Amino acid sequence: MLEKMSVINLERVIEDFESMTRDAEMVQRETLRKILEENGNAEYLMNLGLGGRTDIQSFKAHIPMVTHGDLEHYIQRITDGDSSPILTGKPITIISLSSGTTQGKPKYVPFNDELIDSTMQIYCTSFAFRNREYPIGCGKALQFVYSSKQFKTKGGLDAGTATTNVFRSSQYKSTMRAMQSQCCSPDEVIFGPDFHQSLYCHLLCGLLFWEEVQFVASTFAHSIVDAFRTFELVMEELCDDIRTGVLSNRIADPSIREAISKLLRPNPQLADLIHEKCSGLINWYGLIPTLFPNAKYIYGIMTGSMEPYLGKLRHYAGDLLLVSADYGSSEGWIGANVNPKLPPEQATFAVLPNIGYFEFIPLKEAGGDVEPAPVDLTEVEVGEEYEIVITNFAGLYRYRLGDVVKVAGFHNSTPELRFICRRNLLLTINIDKNTEKDLQLAVESAAKVLAEEKLEVVDFTSHVDLSTDPGHYVIFWEINGETRDEALKDCCNVLDRSFVDAGYLSSRKVNAIGPLELRVLRRGTFKRILDHYLGLGGAVSQFKTPRCVGPSNNTVLQILCSSVVGSYFSSAF
Ligand code: AMP
């Protein structure tokens, strides 16, 4: 339907959302029935004895909750070319690669047209609510989007990251047009073979269309921060290109060169203007609205592992509004941001009850031997935390996503979720338990000490070092300049003291966990890590810095350890 649409009727989108969320329980029941009807003949469901039943009770009684590991051999058969109904009624022809930052290697998950449909539904829903508050005019979007390399699996299926599969679909283009959100850059830039060349050209295209840019976006906010950090370094070169009408030699890809040559003409006035505007800035504060004065907001996922980039993003944004984007994964979308006025730290996601069947494992009672039974979408309680379990239209049944969310409230009868963190613990040696969120809070506290030195943390990660006795936490920091050893020592002490988990505190006091170590990295280390993930088939659009690097993630650990320029041990305890 969306494909033929030229302009979206936003009021209608909102009405549909309102009516669907009024009886989310019934919509969930119907959605599960539809999924099980379409896929009733799948080997997986048959073997588990579902016998064509489509009701919630039978589904829960026969189908166990699973993780990716449990499904790996089924997915392997699909990627190897077995087109019999294995997980789905209709054969799967496309595979998505999840960003795989947690495990160090991408996971394969089935992808199909229904996932594209739900992606478009999510995009349109949040856009309708956003545009009601902050309408954009006709124009373009400066979107830092990148496709990953696509390849064929052994069985001949197309494989790429979920964002790549979406960007390649015809529906994506038509929906973006209908949402007045067409990218400034030609396709050759988005699908270019080299991320660094694509990034440079996204910036260039944005500058060429500077008056038309209505908003600046990316899938994850990290890409926006990275883009404007790069802008600081290549501004002169971009201005030269615009002044002379000749594209920099750094762009080697012939298809990108040809596509850009159609847009680039000598324009010395524009080059002077950019130069003049930038030279009026103090430390690049407010860069984005200075370059794109007609932009209404900045849009991208800013929650979860993106929160650490908010400070820098706000710096570039000046007084331009930040709107946090929707919540989903390669395994399927979950919720749309229908409260665009909330600041990113408070962003919530209203679950769309027709895009999958959702269950929630209560974490309140977790910790015992028996895991509490999951509750349904409309049974969750405000203020409580849950792990999400997804059943989708692409062959995942009761799949544990591994994300922890908190119920912030309800929109009609569907919950509005706040993303908390990944469920797996990052840092644990004995009785200590620290999550990604705990690490982020510790880094935020210590970064305040660094800010007194007029420096900032560019990016960070962590590692549990068990090669020492006792083992200890290692925090890796890339910072944007040099500073005194005393200041870094202070930062290290603050980091150590900021892990307030009782298990950590007591272990530290009796030296069952050794002093925390802060290792400072050479500039550019996290760029090398990003390049490493891109080499594995990952995409910048889905990149999330791994916040903890385990011993199995050898290459990344080596990159980190070979880039250390200074090491400090805590004396906080
Ligand atoms: P991927 O593996 O690339 O499909 O990434 C999916 C994961 O990214 C999710 O399971 C979440 O952990 C994270 N994620 C996606 N959307 C959001 C969001 N809006 N806020 C926080 N984290 C998110």
Coordinates of C-alpha atoms and ligand atoms in Angstrom, one line a residue:
M1 CA 0.0 0.0 0.0
L2 CA 2.8 2.4 1.0
E3 CA 4.5 1.9 -2.3
K4 CA 1.9 3.7 -4.3
M5 CA 1.4 6.4 -1.8
S6 CA 2.9 9.8 -2.7
V7 CA 2.0 11.7 0.4
I8 CA 1.2 10.1 3.7
N9 CA -2.1 11.0 5.4
L10 CA -0.6 11.6 8.8
E11 CA -3.9 12.1 10.6
R12 CA -4.9 8.7 9.3
V13 CA -1.7 7.1 10.5
I14 CA -2.3 8.6 14.0
E15 CA -6.0 7.4 13.9
D16 CA -4.9 3.9 13.0
F17 CA -2.4 3.8 15.8
E18 CA -4.9 5.1 18.3
S19 CA -7.5 2.6 17.3
M20 CA -5.1 -0.3 17.3
T21 CA -3.7 0.5 20.7
R22 CA -7.2 0.9 22.3
D23 CA -7.5 -2.9 22.3
A24 CA -4.0 -4.1 22.3
E25 CA -4.9 -7.4 23.9
M26 CA -7.2 -8.3 21.0
V27 CA -4.7 -7.1 18.4
Q28 CA -2.0 -9.3 20.0
R29 CA -4.2 -12.3 20.0
E30 CA -5.0 -11.7 16.3
T31 CA -1.4 -11.1 15.4
L32 CA -0.3 -14.3 17.0
R33 CA -3.1 -16.2 15.2
K34 CA -2.0 -14.7 11.9
I35 CA 1.7 -15.6 12.5
L36 CA 0.8 -19.2 13.4
E37 CA -1.7 -19.6 10.6
E38 CA 0.9 -18.4 8.0
N39 CA 3.6 -20.7 9.5
G40 CA 1.6 -23.6 10.9
N41 CA 3.3 -26.0 8.5
A42 CA 6.9 -25.0 9.5
E43 CA 8.9 -27.9 10.7
Y44 CA 9.9 -26.1 13.9
L45 CA 6.3 -25.6 15.1
M46 CA 5.2 -29.1 13.9
N47 CA 8.0 -30.8 15.7
L48 CA 7.0 -29.0 18.9
G49 CA 3.6 -30.4 18.5
L50 CA 1.6 -27.2 18.0
G51 CA -0.5 -29.1 15.5
G52 CA -1.9 -26.1 13.7
R53 CA -3.3 -24.5 16.9
T54 CA -3.2 -20.7 16.9
D55 CA -4.3 -19.7 20.4
I56 CA -2.1 -18.1 23.1
Q57 CA -2.4 -20.9 25.6
S58 CA -1.4 -23.7 23.2
F59 CA 1.4 -21.6 21.9
K60 CA 2.8 -21.0 25.3
A61 CA 2.3 -24.7 26.3
H62 CA 4.2 -26.1 23.3
I63 CA 6.7 -23.6 22.3
P64 CA 9.7 -22.9 24.6
M65 CA 11.4 -19.6 25.0
V66 CA 14.7 -19.7 23.1
T67 CA 17.8 -17.7 22.4
H68 CA 19.7 -17.3 19.1
G69 CA 21.9 -20.3 20.0
D70 CA 18.9 -22.6 20.1
L71 CA 17.9 -21.7 16.6
E72 CA 21.3 -21.6 15.0
H73 CA 21.1 -25.0 13.4
Y74 CA 17.7 -24.2 11.8
I75 CA 19.0 -20.9 10.5
Q76 CA 22.2 -22.7 9.2
R77 CA 20.1 -25.0 7.1
I78 CA 18.2 -22.1 5.7
T79 CA 21.4 -20.2 4.8
D80 CA 22.8 -23.4 3.3
G81 CA 19.9 -23.4 0.8
D82 CA 17.3 -25.7 2.3
S83 CA 14.1 -24.1 1.1
S84 CA 11.6 -26.5 2.9
P85 CA 9.4 -24.8 5.5
I86 CA 11.8 -24.9 8.4
L87 CA 10.9 -21.9 10.5
T88 CA 8.4 -20.2 8.2
G89 CA 5.7 -21.4 5.9
K90 CA 7.1 -19.5 2.9
P91 CA 10.9 -19.9 2.3
I92 CA 13.2 -17.3 3.7
T93 CA 15.2 -15.6 0.9
I94 CA 17.0 -12.9 2.8
I95 CA 19.2 -13.1 5.9
S96 CA 19.9 -10.1 8.3
L97 CA 23.2 -9.8 10.1
S98 CA 22.7 -8.3 13.6
S99 CA 25.4 -5.8 14.6
G100 CA 26.9 -8.5 16.8
T101 CA 28.7 -6.1 19.0
T102 CA 27.9 -8.1 22.1
Q103 CA 29.4 -11.4 20.9
G104 CA 32.1 -10.1 18.6
K105 CA 30.6 -11.7 15.5
P106 CA 27.3 -11.0 13.7
K107 CA 24.3 -13.3 14.2
Y108 CA 22.2 -14.4 11.3
V109 CA 18.5 -13.9 11.6
P110 CA 15.8 -14.5 9.0
F111 CA 14.3 -11.5 7.2
N112 CA 11.3 -11.1 5.0
D113 CA 8.8 -8.6 3.5
E114 CA 6.7 -8.5 6.6
L115 CA 9.6 -7.1 8.5
I116 CA 9.9 -4.4 5.8
D117 CA 6.2 -3.6 6.2
S118 CA 6.6 -3.3 10.0
T119 CA 9.7 -1.1 9.6
M120 CA 7.7 1.3 7.3
Q121 CA 4.8 1.2 9.8
I122 CA 7.1 2.2 12.6
Y123 CA 8.7 5.0 10.6
C124 CA 5.4 6.4 9.5
T125 CA 3.9 6.2 13.0
S126 CA 6.7 8.1 14.7
F127 CA 6.9 10.5 11.8
A128 CA 3.2 11.3 12.1
F129 CA 3.5 12.2 15.8
R130 CA 6.8 14.0 15.2
N131 CA 5.5 16.1 12.3
R132 CA 2.4 17.1 14.3
E133 CA 4.7 18.8 16.9
Y134 CA 7.5 19.8 14.6
P135 CA 6.4 20.0 11.0
I136 CA 9.1 19.9 8.3
G137 CA 8.7 21.7 5.0
C138 CA 9.5 20.4 1.6
G139 CA 13.1 19.7 1.3
K140 CA 15.6 17.0 2.2
A141 CA 17.1 15.1 5.0
L142 CA 20.8 15.0 5.7
Q143 CA 21.0 11.3 6.6
F144 CA 24.2 9.6 7.6
V145 CA 23.1 6.2 6.4
Y146 CA 25.3 3.5 5.1
S147 CA 24.7 0.0 3.7
S148 CA 26.9 -2.9 4.6
K149 CA 28.4 -5.2 2.0
Q150 CA 25.8 -7.7 0.8
F151 CA 26.9 -11.2 0.1
K152 CA 25.4 -14.5 -0.8
T153 CA 25.2 -17.3 1.8
K154 CA 26.4 -20.8 0.9
G155 CA 22.8 -21.6 -0.2
G156 CA 22.6 -18.4 -2.4
L157 CA 20.5 -16.2 -0.1
D158 CA 21.1 -12.5 0.1
A159 CA 22.7 -11.5 3.4
G160 CA 23.3 -8.0 4.8
T161 CA 22.5 -6.0 7.9
A162 CA 18.8 -5.4 8.6
T163 CA 19.2 -1.7 7.8
T164 CA 20.9 -2.6 4.5
N165 CA 18.0 -4.9 3.6
V166 CA 15.6 -2.1 4.4
F167 CA 17.5 0.7 2.5
R168 CA 17.6 -1.6 -0.5
S169 CA 13.8 -2.2 -0.6
S170 CA 11.7 -0.2 -3.0
Q171 CA 9.3 0.6 -0.1
Y172 CA 12.0 2.4 1.8
K173 CA 12.5 4.9 -1.0
S174 CA 8.8 5.6 -1.6
T175 CA 8.1 5.9 2.1
M176 CA 10.9 8.4 2.5
R177 CA 9.5 10.4 -0.4
A178 CA 6.1 10.3 1.2
M179 CA 7.5 11.4 4.5
Q180 CA 9.3 14.3 2.8
S181 CA 12.5 12.7 4.1
Q182 CA 14.6 12.0 1.0
C183 CA 18.3 11.8 1.6
C184 CA 20.5 14.6 0.2
S185 CA 23.0 12.0 -1.1
P186 CA 22.5 9.8 -4.2
D187 CA 22.2 6.0 -3.7
E188 CA 25.8 5.5 -4.9
V189 CA 26.9 7.3 -1.6
I190 CA 24.6 5.2 0.6
F191 CA 25.6 2.0 -1.0
G192 CA 29.3 2.9 -1.6
P193 CA 31.9 0.3 -0.9
D194 CA 33.9 2.4 1.6
F195 CA 32.4 4.0 4.6
H196 CA 34.9 6.8 4.8
Q197 CA 34.3 7.9 1.3
S198 CA 30.5 7.7 1.8
L199 CA 30.7 9.8 5.0
Y200 CA 32.7 12.5 3.2
C201 CA 30.2 12.6 0.4
H202 CA 27.2 12.7 2.8
L203 CA 28.7 15.8 4.3
L204 CA 29.4 17.3 0.9
C205 CA 25.9 16.6 -0.4
G206 CA 24.4 18.1 2.8
L207 CA 26.4 21.3 2.2
L208 CA 25.4 21.5 -1.4
F209 CA 21.7 21.3 -0.3
W210 CA 22.2 23.3 2.9
E211 CA 19.2 25.5 2.5
E212 CA 16.9 22.6 1.9
V213 CA 18.0 20.4 4.8
Q214 CA 14.9 19.9 7.0
F215 CA 16.5 17.6 9.5
V216 CA 19.7 15.7 10.2
A217 CA 19.5 12.0 11.0
S218 CA 21.1 8.6 11.3
T219 CA 19.9 5.2 12.6
F220 CA 22.1 5.4 15.7
A221 CA 23.2 8.8 17.0
H222 CA 26.8 7.7 17.0
S223 CA 27.0 8.2 13.3
I224 CA 25.9 11.8 13.6
V225 CA 28.6 12.6 16.2
D226 CA 31.2 10.7 14.1
A227 CA 30.2 12.7 11.0
F228 CA 30.6 16.1 12.6
R229 CA 33.8 15.1 14.3
T230 CA 35.0 14.2 10.8
F231 CA 33.7 17.5 9.5
E232 CA 36.0 19.3 11.9
L233 CA 38.9 17.6 10.2
V234 CA 37.9 17.8 6.5
M235 CA 36.1 21.2 6.5
E236 CA 38.9 22.8 4.4
E237 CA 38.9 20.0 1.9
L238 CA 35.1 20.1 1.5
C239 CA 35.2 23.9 1.0
D240 CA 37.9 23.4 -1.7
D241 CA 35.7 20.9 -3.5
I242 CA 32.8 23.3 -3.4
R243 CA 35.0 26.2 -4.5
T244 CA 36.6 24.5 -7.5
G245 CA 33.8 22.1 -8.4
V246 CA 36.3 19.2 -8.3
L247 CA 35.8 16.3 -6.0
S248 CA 38.7 15.5 -3.7
N249 CA 41.1 12.6 -4.7
R250 CA 40.2 10.9 -1.4
I251 CA 37.0 9.7 -3.3
A252 CA 38.3 6.8 -5.4
D253 CA 35.2 4.9 -6.1
P254 CA 34.2 5.6 -9.7
S255 CA 30.4 5.3 -9.2
I256 CA 30.4 7.8 -6.3
R257 CA 32.6 10.2 -8.3
E258 CA 30.2 10.0 -11.2
A259 CA 27.1 10.5 -9.1
I260 CA 28.7 13.5 -7.2
S261 CA 29.9 15.1 -10.5
K262 CA 26.3 15.5 -11.4
L263 CA 25.7 17.7 -8.3
L264 CA 29.0 19.5 -7.8
R265 CA 29.6 22.8 -9.6
P266 CA 32.2 25.5 -8.8
N267 CA 30.5 27.7 -6.1
P268 CA 33.1 30.0 -4.4
Q269 CA 30.3 32.0 -2.7
L270 CA 29.1 28.9 -0.9
A271 CA 32.6 27.8 0.1
D272 CA 33.3 31.3 1.5
L273 CA 30.0 31.2 3.4
I274 CA 30.7 27.9 5.0
H275 CA 34.2 29.1 5.9
E276 CA 32.9 32.3 7.4
K277 CA 30.2 30.6 9.4
C278 CA 32.5 28.0 10.9
S279 CA 35.2 30.5 11.8
G280 CA 32.6 32.3 13.9
L281 CA 32.0 29.2 16.1
I282 CA 33.6 28.6 19.4
N283 CA 35.0 25.1 19.6
W284 CA 32.4 24.1 16.9
Y285 CA 29.5 24.7 19.4
G286 CA 26.2 24.8 17.4
L287 CA 27.8 23.6 14.2
I288 CA 24.8 21.7 12.9
P289 CA 22.2 24.6 12.9
T290 CA 25.0 27.0 11.7
L291 CA 25.5 24.9 8.6
F292 CA 21.8 24.0 8.2
P293 CA 19.8 26.9 9.5
N294 CA 16.5 25.5 8.2
A295 CA 16.8 22.2 10.0
K296 CA 14.0 21.6 12.5
Y297 CA 15.6 18.8 14.6
I298 CA 18.2 16.0 14.8
Y299 CA 16.8 12.5 14.7
G300 CA 18.3 9.1 15.5
I301 CA 18.4 6.5 18.3
M302 CA 19.9 8.3 21.3
T303 CA 18.9 5.9 24.0
G304 CA 20.7 2.9 25.5
S305 CA 24.3 2.6 24.3
M306 CA 23.9 5.9 22.4
E307 CA 23.5 7.9 25.6
P308 CA 27.2 8.5 26.1
Y309 CA 27.3 10.5 22.8
L310 CA 24.5 12.9 23.8
G311 CA 26.8 15.4 25.4
K312 CA 28.8 15.8 22.1
L313 CA 25.6 15.7 20.1
R314 CA 24.2 18.6 22.1
H315 CA 27.4 20.5 21.6
Y316 CA 27.1 20.3 17.9
A317 CA 23.3 20.8 18.0
G318 CA 23.4 24.0 20.0
D319 CA 19.8 24.9 20.5
L320 CA 18.5 22.6 17.8
L321 CA 16.1 20.0 19.1
L322 CA 17.1 16.4 19.6
V323 CA 14.4 13.7 18.9
S324 CA 15.2 10.1 19.8
A325 CA 14.2 7.5 17.2
D326 CA 12.3 4.2 17.5
Y327 CA 13.2 0.9 19.2
G328 CA 13.8 -2.3 17.3
S329 CA 16.4 -4.8 16.3
S330 CA 17.3 -7.1 13.4
E331 CA 14.9 -9.5 14.9
G332 CA 12.0 -7.1 14.5
W333 CA 10.7 -3.7 15.5
I334 CA 9.1 -3.2 18.9
G335 CA 7.9 0.4 19.5
A336 CA 7.7 3.9 18.1
N337 CA 8.5 7.2 19.8
V338 CA 5.1 8.8 19.8
N339 CA 6.1 11.4 22.4
P340 CA 8.7 13.4 20.4
K341 CA 8.8 16.2 22.9
L342 CA 10.5 14.1 25.6
P343 CA 14.2 14.7 25.9
P344 CA 16.3 11.7 24.7
E345 CA 17.0 10.6 28.3
Q346 CA 13.3 10.1 28.9
A347 CA 12.3 8.8 25.5
T348 CA 9.7 6.0 25.5
F349 CA 8.5 3.6 22.8
A350 CA 4.9 2.6 22.4
V351 CA 4.7 -1.0 21.3
L352 CA 2.8 -1.5 18.0
P353 CA 0.7 -4.5 18.9
N354 CA 0.2 -5.7 15.3
I355 CA 3.9 -6.2 14.3
G356 CA 4.7 -9.2 16.5
Y357 CA 3.5 -11.0 19.6
F358 CA 5.4 -9.7 22.7
E359 CA 6.0 -11.3 26.1
F360 CA 7.8 -9.9 29.0
I361 CA 9.8 -11.7 31.6
P362 CA 9.4 -9.9 35.0
L363 CA 12.8 -9.1 36.5
K364 CA 11.4 -8.1 39.8
E365 CA 11.4 -11.7 41.0
A366 CA 14.4 -12.8 39.0
G367 CA 17.4 -14.3 40.7
G368 CA 15.9 -17.5 42.1
D369 CA 16.4 -20.9 40.5
V370 CA 13.2 -20.8 38.5
E371 CA 12.7 -18.0 36.1
P372 CA 9.3 -16.2 36.5
A373 CA 6.8 -16.9 33.7
P374 CA 6.5 -14.1 31.1
V375 CA 3.4 -11.9 31.0
D376 CA 1.6 -10.6 28.0
L377 CA 1.8 -7.1 26.5
T378 CA -1.1 -5.6 28.3
E379 CA -0.3 -7.3 31.7
V380 CA 3.0 -5.4 32.3
E381 CA 3.1 -3.0 35.3
V382 CA 4.2 0.6 35.3
G383 CA 7.6 1.1 36.9
E384 CA 8.6 -2.6 36.5
E385 CA 11.5 -3.9 34.5
Y386 CA 11.2 -6.8 32.0
E387 CA 13.2 -8.8 29.5
I388 CA 11.5 -8.7 26.1
V389 CA 10.5 -11.9 24.2
I390 CA 9.5 -11.6 20.6
T391 CA 7.5 -13.7 18.2
N392 CA 7.7 -12.3 14.7
F393 CA 6.5 -12.9 11.2
A394 CA 9.9 -14.2 10.1
G395 CA 10.3 -17.4 11.9
L396 CA 11.3 -16.4 15.5
Y397 CA 9.0 -17.8 18.2
R398 CA 9.4 -16.8 21.8
Y399 CA 12.8 -15.4 21.1
R400 CA 14.6 -13.7 24.0
L401 CA 16.0 -10.5 22.7
G402 CA 18.2 -9.9 25.7
D403 CA 17.1 -6.3 26.2
V404 CA 15.8 -5.0 29.5
V405 CA 13.0 -2.4 29.4
K406 CA 11.0 -0.5 32.0
V407 CA 7.3 0.3 31.6
A408 CA 7.0 4.1 31.8
G409 CA 3.3 4.2 31.2
F410 CA 0.6 3.3 28.7
H411 CA -0.6 4.7 25.5
N412 CA -4.3 3.6 25.5
S413 CA -3.7 -0.1 26.4
T414 CA -0.3 -0.6 24.9
P415 CA 2.8 0.0 27.1
E416 CA 5.3 2.7 26.6
L417 CA 8.7 1.2 27.2
R418 CA 11.9 2.9 28.3
F419 CA 15.1 1.1 27.1
I420 CA 17.3 0.2 30.1
C421 CA 20.1 -2.0 28.9
R422 CA 21.2 -5.4 27.6
R423 CA 20.4 -8.0 30.1
N424 CA 23.7 -9.8 30.1
L425 CA 26.2 -8.5 32.7
L426 CA 29.2 -6.7 31.4
L427 CA 31.5 -6.7 34.3
T428 CA 31.5 -9.5 36.8
I429 CA 34.4 -11.3 38.5
N430 CA 32.8 -12.9 41.6
I431 CA 29.7 -11.6 43.4
D432 CA 29.9 -8.2 41.6
K433 CA 27.2 -7.4 39.0
N434 CA 27.6 -4.5 36.7
T435 CA 25.7 -3.8 33.5
E436 CA 26.3 -1.5 30.6
K437 CA 24.3 1.1 32.3
D438 CA 26.5 0.9 35.5
L439 CA 29.5 1.3 33.3
Q440 CA 28.0 4.3 31.5
L441 CA 27.2 6.0 34.8
A442 CA 30.7 5.4 36.1
V443 CA 32.3 6.8 32.9
E444 CA 29.9 9.9 33.1
S445 CA 31.1 10.6 36.6
A446 CA 34.7 10.3 35.8
A447 CA 34.3 12.3 32.6
K448 CA 33.3 15.3 34.8
V449 CA 36.8 15.3 36.2
L450 CA 38.2 15.2 32.7
A451 CA 36.0 18.1 31.7
E452 CA 37.7 20.3 34.3
E453 CA 40.8 19.7 32.1
K454 CA 38.7 20.9 29.1
L455 CA 38.9 17.4 27.6
E456 CA 36.3 14.8 26.8
V457 CA 35.9 11.0 26.5
V458 CA 35.6 10.2 22.7
D459 CA 34.6 6.6 23.4
F460 CA 35.1 3.9 25.9
T461 CA 34.9 0.2 26.6
S462 CA 35.8 -2.3 29.3
H463 CA 37.4 -5.6 30.0
V464 CA 37.6 -8.0 32.9
D465 CA 41.3 -8.8 33.4
L466 CA 41.7 -12.2 35.1
S467 CA 45.4 -12.5 34.3
T468 CA 46.1 -10.7 37.5
D469 CA 45.4 -12.2 40.9
P470 CA 42.9 -11.0 42.0
G471 CA 41.2 -10.1 38.8
H472 CA 40.3 -6.4 38.1
Y473 CA 38.2 -4.2 35.9
V474 CA 39.9 -2.4 33.0
I475 CA 38.3 0.6 31.5
F476 CA 39.7 1.8 28.1
W477 CA 39.3 5.5 27.3
E478 CA 40.0 7.4 24.1
I479 CA 40.2 11.1 25.0
N480 CA 40.5 14.1 22.7
G481 CA 43.9 15.4 23.9
E482 CA 46.6 15.0 26.5
T483 CA 46.5 15.8 30.1
R484 CA 48.3 15.5 33.4
D485 CA 48.8 12.1 35.0
E486 CA 47.3 13.4 38.2
A487 CA 44.0 14.2 36.5
L488 CA 43.9 10.7 34.9
K489 CA 44.6 9.2 38.3
D490 CA 41.7 11.1 39.7
C491 CA 39.5 9.9 36.9
C492 CA 40.6 6.3 37.7
N493 CA 39.7 6.7 41.3
V494 CA 36.3 8.2 40.5
L495 CA 35.6 5.3 38.1
D496 CA 36.5 2.7 40.8
R497 CA 34.3 4.5 43.4
S498 CA 31.4 4.9 40.9
F499 CA 30.6 1.2 40.7
V500 CA 28.2 1.2 43.7
D501 CA 27.0 -2.4 43.3
A502 CA 27.3 -4.0 46.8
G503 CA 29.1 -7.0 45.5
Y504 CA 31.8 -4.9 43.9
L505 CA 32.2 -2.6 46.9
S506 CA 32.6 -5.5 49.3
S507 CA 35.0 -7.3 47.0
R508 CA 37.1 -4.2 46.5
K509 CA 37.3 -3.6 50.3
V510 CA 38.7 -7.0 50.9
N511 CA 40.8 -7.0 47.8
A512 CA 38.9 -9.9 46.2
I513 CA 38.8 -7.6 43.2
G514 CA 42.0 -5.7 42.5
P515 CA 42.3 -1.9 41.9
L516 CA 40.4 -0.7 38.8
E517 CA 42.7 0.1 35.9
L518 CA 42.2 3.0 33.5
R519 CA 44.0 2.6 30.2
V520 CA 44.2 5.6 27.9
L521 CA 44.2 4.8 24.2
R522 CA 45.8 6.4 21.2
R523 CA 43.5 8.7 19.1
G524 CA 41.7 6.9 16.4
T525 CA 41.6 3.5 18.2
F526 CA 37.8 3.3 18.1
K527 CA 37.8 4.1 14.4
R528 CA 40.0 1.0 14.0
I529 CA 37.5 -1.0 16.0
L530 CA 34.7 0.3 13.8
D531 CA 36.7 -0.7 10.7
H532 CA 37.2 -4.1 12.1
Y533 CA 33.5 -4.6 12.5
L534 CA 32.8 -3.3 9.0
G535 CA 35.3 -5.9 7.7
L536 CA 33.2 -8.6 9.3
G537 CA 30.2 -7.5 7.3
G538 CA 28.7 -5.0 9.8
A539 CA 27.3 -1.6 8.8
V540 CA 28.0 1.8 10.2
S541 CA 24.3 2.4 10.4
Q542 CA 24.0 -0.3 13.0
F543 CA 27.3 0.1 14.8
K544 CA 27.3 0.2 18.6
T545 CA 30.7 0.3 20.3
P546 CA 31.1 -3.0 22.3
R547 CA 31.0 -1.8 25.9
C548 CA 32.8 -4.8 27.2
V549 CA 35.4 -6.9 25.3
G550 CA 35.7 -10.5 26.4
P551 CA 38.7 -12.8 25.8
S552 CA 36.9 -14.5 22.9
N553 CA 36.8 -11.1 21.1
N554 CA 40.5 -11.5 20.4
T555 CA 41.0 -9.0 17.5
V556 CA 39.3 -6.2 19.3
L557 CA 41.2 -6.9 22.5
Q558 CA 44.4 -6.8 20.5
I559 CA 43.6 -3.5 18.9
L560 CA 42.9 -2.1 22.3
C561 CA 45.9 -3.5 24.1
S562 CA 48.3 -2.4 21.3
S563 CA 47.0 1.1 21.4
V564 CA 47.5 1.9 25.1
V565 CA 49.4 5.1 25.7
G566 CA 49.0 5.3 29.5
S567 CA 47.8 3.1 32.3
Y568 CA 46.6 4.2 35.8
F569 CA 45.6 2.1 38.8
S570 CA 43.0 3.2 41.3
S571 CA 44.0 3.9 44.9
A572 CA 40.4 4.6 45.9
F573 CA 40.1 1.6 48.3
Ligands
AMP1 P1 21.0 -5.0 16.1 O1 21.7 -6.1 16.7 O2 21.9 -4.2 15.2 O3 19.8 -5.4 15.4 O4 20.6 -4.0 17.3 C1 19.5 -4.2 18.0 C2 19.7 -3.8 19.4 O5 20.1 -2.4 19.5 C3 18.5 -3.9 20.3 O6 18.4 -5.2 20.8 C4 18.9 -2.9 21.4 O7 19.8 -3.5 22.4 C5 19.6 -1.8 20.7 N1 18.6 -0.8 20.3 C6 17.8 -0.7 19.2 N2 17.0 0.4 19.3 C7 17.2 1.0 20.4 C8 16.7 2.2 21.1 N3 15.8 2.9 20.6 N4 17.3 2.5 22.3 C9 18.2 1.7 22.8 N5 18.7 0.6 22.3 C10 18.3 0.3 21.1

